[in-house]
């Protein structure tokens, strides 16, 4: 069972058709956050819609957004909200970076 924050993020991603949502618990591996969430977007427009959905959902539920990086990108947008970092990627960039492989270790 995930904490409320993660469930809100997953729903916000899925509401905007984010695909292949993976949640990694990194509490014991990373001092910066507890969870890393990776998802795939269809294109740059969808990537921004997902980021906006996450941002709006978290703000509506009194969670803080520290920073959003890469809104102008068609490959990767990062949303930092303290206890979770969300990576929204194109499929080709996700395959290239292999972030999921690093987080599974």
mmCIF file with all atom_site columns, C-alpha atoms in Angstrom:
data_model
loop_
_atom_site.group_PDB
_atom_site.id
_atom_site.type_symbol
_atom_site.label_atom_id
_atom_site.label_alt_id
_atom_site.label_comp_id
_atom_site.label_asym_id
_atom_site.label_entity_id
_atom_site.label_seq_id
_atom_site.pdbx_PDB_ins_code
_atom_site.Cartn_x
_atom_site.Cartn_y
_atom_site.Cartn_z
_atom_site.occupancy
_atom_site.B_iso_or_equiv
_atom_site.pdbx_formal_charge
_atom_site.auth_seq_id
_atom_site.auth_comp_id
_atom_site.auth_asym_id
_atom_site.auth_atom_id
_atom_site.pdbx_PDB_model_num
ATOM 1   C CA . UNK A 1 1   ? 0.000  0.000  0.000   1.00 0.00 ? 1   UNK A CA 1
ATOM 2   C CA . UNK A 1 2   ? 1.374  3.356  -1.034  1.00 0.00 ? 2   UNK A CA 1
ATOM 3   C CA . UNK A 1 3   ? 1.070  6.560  0.965   1.00 0.00 ? 3   UNK A CA 1
ATOM 4   C CA . UNK A 1 4   ? -1.562 9.101  -0.060  1.00 0.00 ? 4   UNK A CA 1
ATOM 5   C CA . UNK A 1 5   ? 0.988  11.231 -1.937  1.00 0.00 ? 5   UNK A CA 1
ATOM 6   C CA . UNK A 1 6   ? 1.961  8.395  -4.272  1.00 0.00 ? 6   UNK A CA 1
ATOM 7   C CA . UNK A 1 7   ? -1.660 7.399  -4.888  1.00 0.00 ? 7   UNK A CA 1
ATOM 8   C CA . UNK A 1 8   ? -2.530 10.993 -5.822  1.00 0.00 ? 8   UNK A CA 1
ATOM 9   C CA . UNK A 1 9   ? 0.411  11.186 -8.219  1.00 0.00 ? 9   UNK A CA 1
ATOM 10  C CA . UNK A 1 10  ? -0.457 7.870  -9.871  1.00 0.00 ? 10  UNK A CA 1
ATOM 11  C CA . UNK A 1 11  ? -4.070 8.944  -10.373 1.00 0.00 ? 11  UNK A CA 1
ATOM 12  C CA . UNK A 1 12  ? -3.026 12.324 -11.802 1.00 0.00 ? 12  UNK A CA 1
ATOM 13  C CA . UNK A 1 13  ? -0.713 10.564 -14.274 1.00 0.00 ? 13  UNK A CA 1
ATOM 14  C CA . UNK A 1 14  ? -3.297 7.972  -15.278 1.00 0.00 ? 14  UNK A CA 1
ATOM 15  C CA . UNK A 1 15  ? -6.003 10.641 -15.682 1.00 0.00 ? 15  UNK A CA 1
ATOM 16  C CA . UNK A 1 16  ? -3.884 12.173 -18.464 1.00 0.00 ? 16  UNK A CA 1
ATOM 17  C CA . UNK A 1 17  ? -3.114 8.842  -20.124 1.00 0.00 ? 17  UNK A CA 1
ATOM 18  C CA . UNK A 1 18  ? 0.382  8.415  -18.738 1.00 0.00 ? 18  UNK A CA 1
ATOM 19  C CA . UNK A 1 19  ? 1.532  4.873  -19.454 1.00 0.00 ? 19  UNK A CA 1
ATOM 20  C CA . UNK A 1 20  ? 3.743  2.281  -17.776 1.00 0.00 ? 20  UNK A CA 1
ATOM 21  C CA . UNK A 1 21  ? 3.698  3.999  -14.376 1.00 0.00 ? 21  UNK A CA 1
ATOM 22  C CA . UNK A 1 22  ? 6.364  2.514  -12.106 1.00 0.00 ? 22  UNK A CA 1
ATOM 23  C CA . UNK A 1 23  ? 6.806  3.448  -8.452  1.00 0.00 ? 23  UNK A CA 1
ATOM 24  C CA . UNK A 1 24  ? 10.145 2.824  -6.758  1.00 0.00 ? 24  UNK A CA 1
ATOM 25  C CA . UNK A 1 25  ? 10.586 3.019  -3.002  1.00 0.00 ? 25  UNK A CA 1
ATOM 26  C CA . UNK A 1 26  ? 14.039 4.527  -2.498  1.00 0.00 ? 26  UNK A CA 1
ATOM 27  C CA . UNK A 1 27  ? 13.763 5.472  1.185   1.00 0.00 ? 27  UNK A CA 1
ATOM 28  C CA . UNK A 1 28  ? 16.781 3.386  2.156   1.00 0.00 ? 28  UNK A CA 1
ATOM 29  C CA . UNK A 1 29  ? 18.839 4.300  -0.915  1.00 0.00 ? 29  UNK A CA 1
ATOM 30  C CA . UNK A 1 30  ? 18.299 8.020  -1.404  1.00 0.00 ? 30  UNK A CA 1
ATOM 31  C CA . UNK A 1 31  ? 18.399 10.822 1.184   1.00 0.00 ? 31  UNK A CA 1
ATOM 32  C CA . UNK A 1 32  ? 16.558 13.231 -1.147  1.00 0.00 ? 32  UNK A CA 1
ATOM 33  C CA . UNK A 1 33  ? 13.195 11.504 -1.480  1.00 0.00 ? 33  UNK A CA 1
ATOM 34  C CA . UNK A 1 34  ? 11.200 8.427  -0.518  1.00 0.00 ? 34  UNK A CA 1
ATOM 35  C CA . UNK A 1 35  ? 9.714  7.551  -3.915  1.00 0.00 ? 35  UNK A CA 1
ATOM 36  C CA . UNK A 1 36  ? 10.682 7.888  -7.546  1.00 0.00 ? 36  UNK A CA 1
ATOM 37  C CA . UNK A 1 37  ? 7.844  7.560  -10.035 1.00 0.00 ? 37  UNK A CA 1
ATOM 38  C CA . UNK A 1 38  ? 8.551  7.025  -13.723 1.00 0.00 ? 38  UNK A CA 1
ATOM 39  C CA . UNK A 1 39  ? 5.959  7.115  -16.491 1.00 0.00 ? 39  UNK A CA 1
ATOM 40  C CA . UNK A 1 40  ? 5.762  7.333  -20.264 1.00 0.00 ? 40  UNK A CA 1
ATOM 41  C CA . UNK A 1 41  ? 3.994  10.092 -22.195 1.00 0.00 ? 41  UNK A CA 1
ATOM 42  C CA . UNK A 1 42  ? 2.776  9.940  -25.785 1.00 0.00 ? 42  UNK A CA 1
ATOM 43  C CA . UNK A 1 43  ? 4.434  13.221 -26.841 1.00 0.00 ? 43  UNK A CA 1
ATOM 44  C CA . UNK A 1 44  ? 5.528  16.627 -25.549 1.00 0.00 ? 44  UNK A CA 1
ATOM 45  C CA . UNK A 1 45  ? 1.997  17.941 -25.253 1.00 0.00 ? 45  UNK A CA 1
ATOM 46  C CA . UNK A 1 46  ? 0.930  14.888 -23.250 1.00 0.00 ? 46  UNK A CA 1
ATOM 47  C CA . UNK A 1 47  ? 4.069  15.229 -21.102 1.00 0.00 ? 47  UNK A CA 1
ATOM 48  C CA . UNK A 1 48  ? 3.083  18.774 -20.139 1.00 0.00 ? 48  UNK A CA 1
ATOM 49  C CA . UNK A 1 49  ? -0.521 17.739 -19.507 1.00 0.00 ? 49  UNK A CA 1
ATOM 50  C CA . UNK A 1 50  ? 0.691  15.031 -17.120 1.00 0.00 ? 50  UNK A CA 1
ATOM 51  C CA . UNK A 1 51  ? 3.023  17.463 -15.317 1.00 0.00 ? 51  UNK A CA 1
ATOM 52  C CA . UNK A 1 52  ? 0.211  20.004 -14.967 1.00 0.00 ? 52  UNK A CA 1
ATOM 53  C CA . UNK A 1 53  ? -2.170 17.326 -13.713 1.00 0.00 ? 53  UNK A CA 1
ATOM 54  C CA . UNK A 1 54  ? 0.348  16.226 -11.063 1.00 0.00 ? 54  UNK A CA 1
ATOM 55  C CA . UNK A 1 55  ? 1.039  19.831 -10.076 1.00 0.00 ? 55  UNK A CA 1
ATOM 56  C CA . UNK A 1 56  ? -2.654 20.762 -9.789  1.00 0.00 ? 56  UNK A CA 1
ATOM 57  C CA . UNK A 1 57  ? -3.580 17.592 -7.902  1.00 0.00 ? 57  UNK A CA 1
ATOM 58  C CA . UNK A 1 58  ? -0.800 17.990 -5.357  1.00 0.00 ? 58  UNK A CA 1
ATOM 59  C CA . UNK A 1 59  ? -1.468 21.678 -4.790  1.00 0.00 ? 59  UNK A CA 1
ATOM 60  C CA . UNK A 1 60  ? -5.198 20.977 -4.324  1.00 0.00 ? 60  UNK A CA 1
ATOM 61  C CA . UNK A 1 61  ? -4.231 18.449 -1.639  1.00 0.00 ? 61  UNK A CA 1
ATOM 62  C CA . UNK A 1 62  ? -1.745 20.739 0.143   1.00 0.00 ? 62  UNK A CA 1
ATOM 63  C CA . UNK A 1 63  ? 1.428  19.027 -1.046  1.00 0.00 ? 63  UNK A CA 1
ATOM 64  C CA . UNK A 1 64  ? 4.330  21.257 -2.030  1.00 0.00 ? 64  UNK A CA 1
ATOM 65  C CA . UNK A 1 65  ? 5.906  21.305 -5.492  1.00 0.00 ? 65  UNK A CA 1
ATOM 66  C CA . UNK A 1 66  ? 9.557  22.326 -5.257  1.00 0.00 ? 66  UNK A CA 1
ATOM 67  C CA . UNK A 1 67  ? 10.381 22.515 -8.932  1.00 0.00 ? 67  UNK A CA 1
ATOM 68  C CA . UNK A 1 68  ? 9.326  21.401 -12.388 1.00 0.00 ? 68  UNK A CA 1
ATOM 69  C CA . UNK A 1 69  ? 12.082 21.030 -14.956 1.00 0.00 ? 69  UNK A CA 1
ATOM 70  C CA . UNK A 1 70  ? 11.926 20.399 -18.695 1.00 0.00 ? 70  UNK A CA 1
ATOM 71  C CA . UNK A 1 71  ? 8.480  21.717 -19.666 1.00 0.00 ? 71  UNK A CA 1
ATOM 72  C CA . UNK A 1 72  ? 9.934  22.803 -22.997 1.00 0.00 ? 72  UNK A CA 1
ATOM 73  C CA . UNK A 1 73  ? 11.291 19.301 -23.666 1.00 0.00 ? 73  UNK A CA 1
ATOM 74  C CA . UNK A 1 74  ? 9.686  16.602 -25.761 1.00 0.00 ? 74  UNK A CA 1
ATOM 75  C CA . UNK A 1 75  ? 11.742 13.918 -24.000 1.00 0.00 ? 75  UNK A CA 1
ATOM 76  C CA . UNK A 1 76  ? 11.702 14.380 -20.233 1.00 0.00 ? 76  UNK A CA 1
ATOM 77  C CA . UNK A 1 77  ? 9.908  16.445 -17.588 1.00 0.00 ? 77  UNK A CA 1
ATOM 78  C CA . UNK A 1 78  ? 10.843 16.155 -13.914 1.00 0.00 ? 78  UNK A CA 1
ATOM 79  C CA . UNK A 1 79  ? 8.524  17.127 -11.061 1.00 0.00 ? 79  UNK A CA 1
ATOM 80  C CA . UNK A 1 80  ? 10.122 17.427 -7.607  1.00 0.00 ? 80  UNK A CA 1
ATOM 81  C CA . UNK A 1 81  ? 7.706  17.408 -4.676  1.00 0.00 ? 81  UNK A CA 1
ATOM 82  C CA . UNK A 1 82  ? 9.893  16.639 -1.643  1.00 0.00 ? 82  UNK A CA 1
ATOM 83  C CA . UNK A 1 83  ? 8.994  13.037 -0.796  1.00 0.00 ? 83  UNK A CA 1
ATOM 84  C CA . UNK A 1 84  ? 8.587  12.013 -4.442  1.00 0.00 ? 84  UNK A CA 1
ATOM 85  C CA . UNK A 1 85  ? 10.294 12.796 -7.716  1.00 0.00 ? 85  UNK A CA 1
ATOM 86  C CA . UNK A 1 86  ? 8.312  12.158 -10.881 1.00 0.00 ? 86  UNK A CA 1
ATOM 87  C CA . UNK A 1 87  ? 10.011 11.490 -14.229 1.00 0.00 ? 87  UNK A CA 1
ATOM 88  C CA . UNK A 1 88  ? 7.717  11.862 -17.246 1.00 0.00 ? 88  UNK A CA 1
ATOM 89  C CA . UNK A 1 89  ? 9.474  10.596 -20.379 1.00 0.00 ? 89  UNK A CA 1
ATOM 90  C CA . UNK A 1 90  ? 8.921  9.772  -24.006 1.00 0.00 ? 90  UNK A CA 1
ATOM 91  C CA . UNK A 1 91  ? 9.238  6.047  -24.680 1.00 0.00 ? 91  UNK A CA 1
ATOM 92  C CA . UNK A 1 92  ? 12.395 6.518  -26.762 1.00 0.00 ? 92  UNK A CA 1
ATOM 93  C CA . UNK A 1 93  ? 14.077 8.591  -24.042 1.00 0.00 ? 93  UNK A CA 1
ATOM 94  C CA . UNK A 1 94  ? 13.011 6.173  -21.318 1.00 0.00 ? 94  UNK A CA 1
ATOM 95  C CA . UNK A 1 95  ? 14.541 3.329  -23.323 1.00 0.00 ? 95  UNK A CA 1
ATOM 96  C CA . UNK A 1 96  ? 17.716 5.366  -23.847 1.00 0.00 ? 96  UNK A CA 1
ATOM 97  C CA . UNK A 1 97  ? 18.218 6.515  -20.229 1.00 0.00 ? 97  UNK A CA 1
ATOM 98  C CA . UNK A 1 98  ? 17.247 3.179  -18.645 1.00 0.00 ? 98  UNK A CA 1
ATOM 99  C CA . UNK A 1 99  ? 16.314 4.899  -15.383 1.00 0.00 ? 99  UNK A CA 1
ATOM 100 C CA . UNK A 1 100 ? 14.087 1.963  -14.426 1.00 0.00 ? 100 UNK A CA 1
ATOM 101 C CA . UNK A 1 101 ? 17.074 -0.382 -14.544 1.00 0.00 ? 101 UNK A CA 1
ATOM 102 C CA . UNK A 1 102 ? 19.040 1.869  -12.179 1.00 0.00 ? 102 UNK A CA 1
ATOM 103 C CA . UNK A 1 103 ? 16.136 2.161  -9.760  1.00 0.00 ? 103 UNK A CA 1
ATOM 104 C CA . UNK A 1 104 ? 15.516 -1.605 -9.652  1.00 0.00 ? 104 UNK A CA 1
ATOM 105 C CA . UNK A 1 105 ? 19.022 -2.227 -8.280  1.00 0.00 ? 105 UNK A CA 1
#
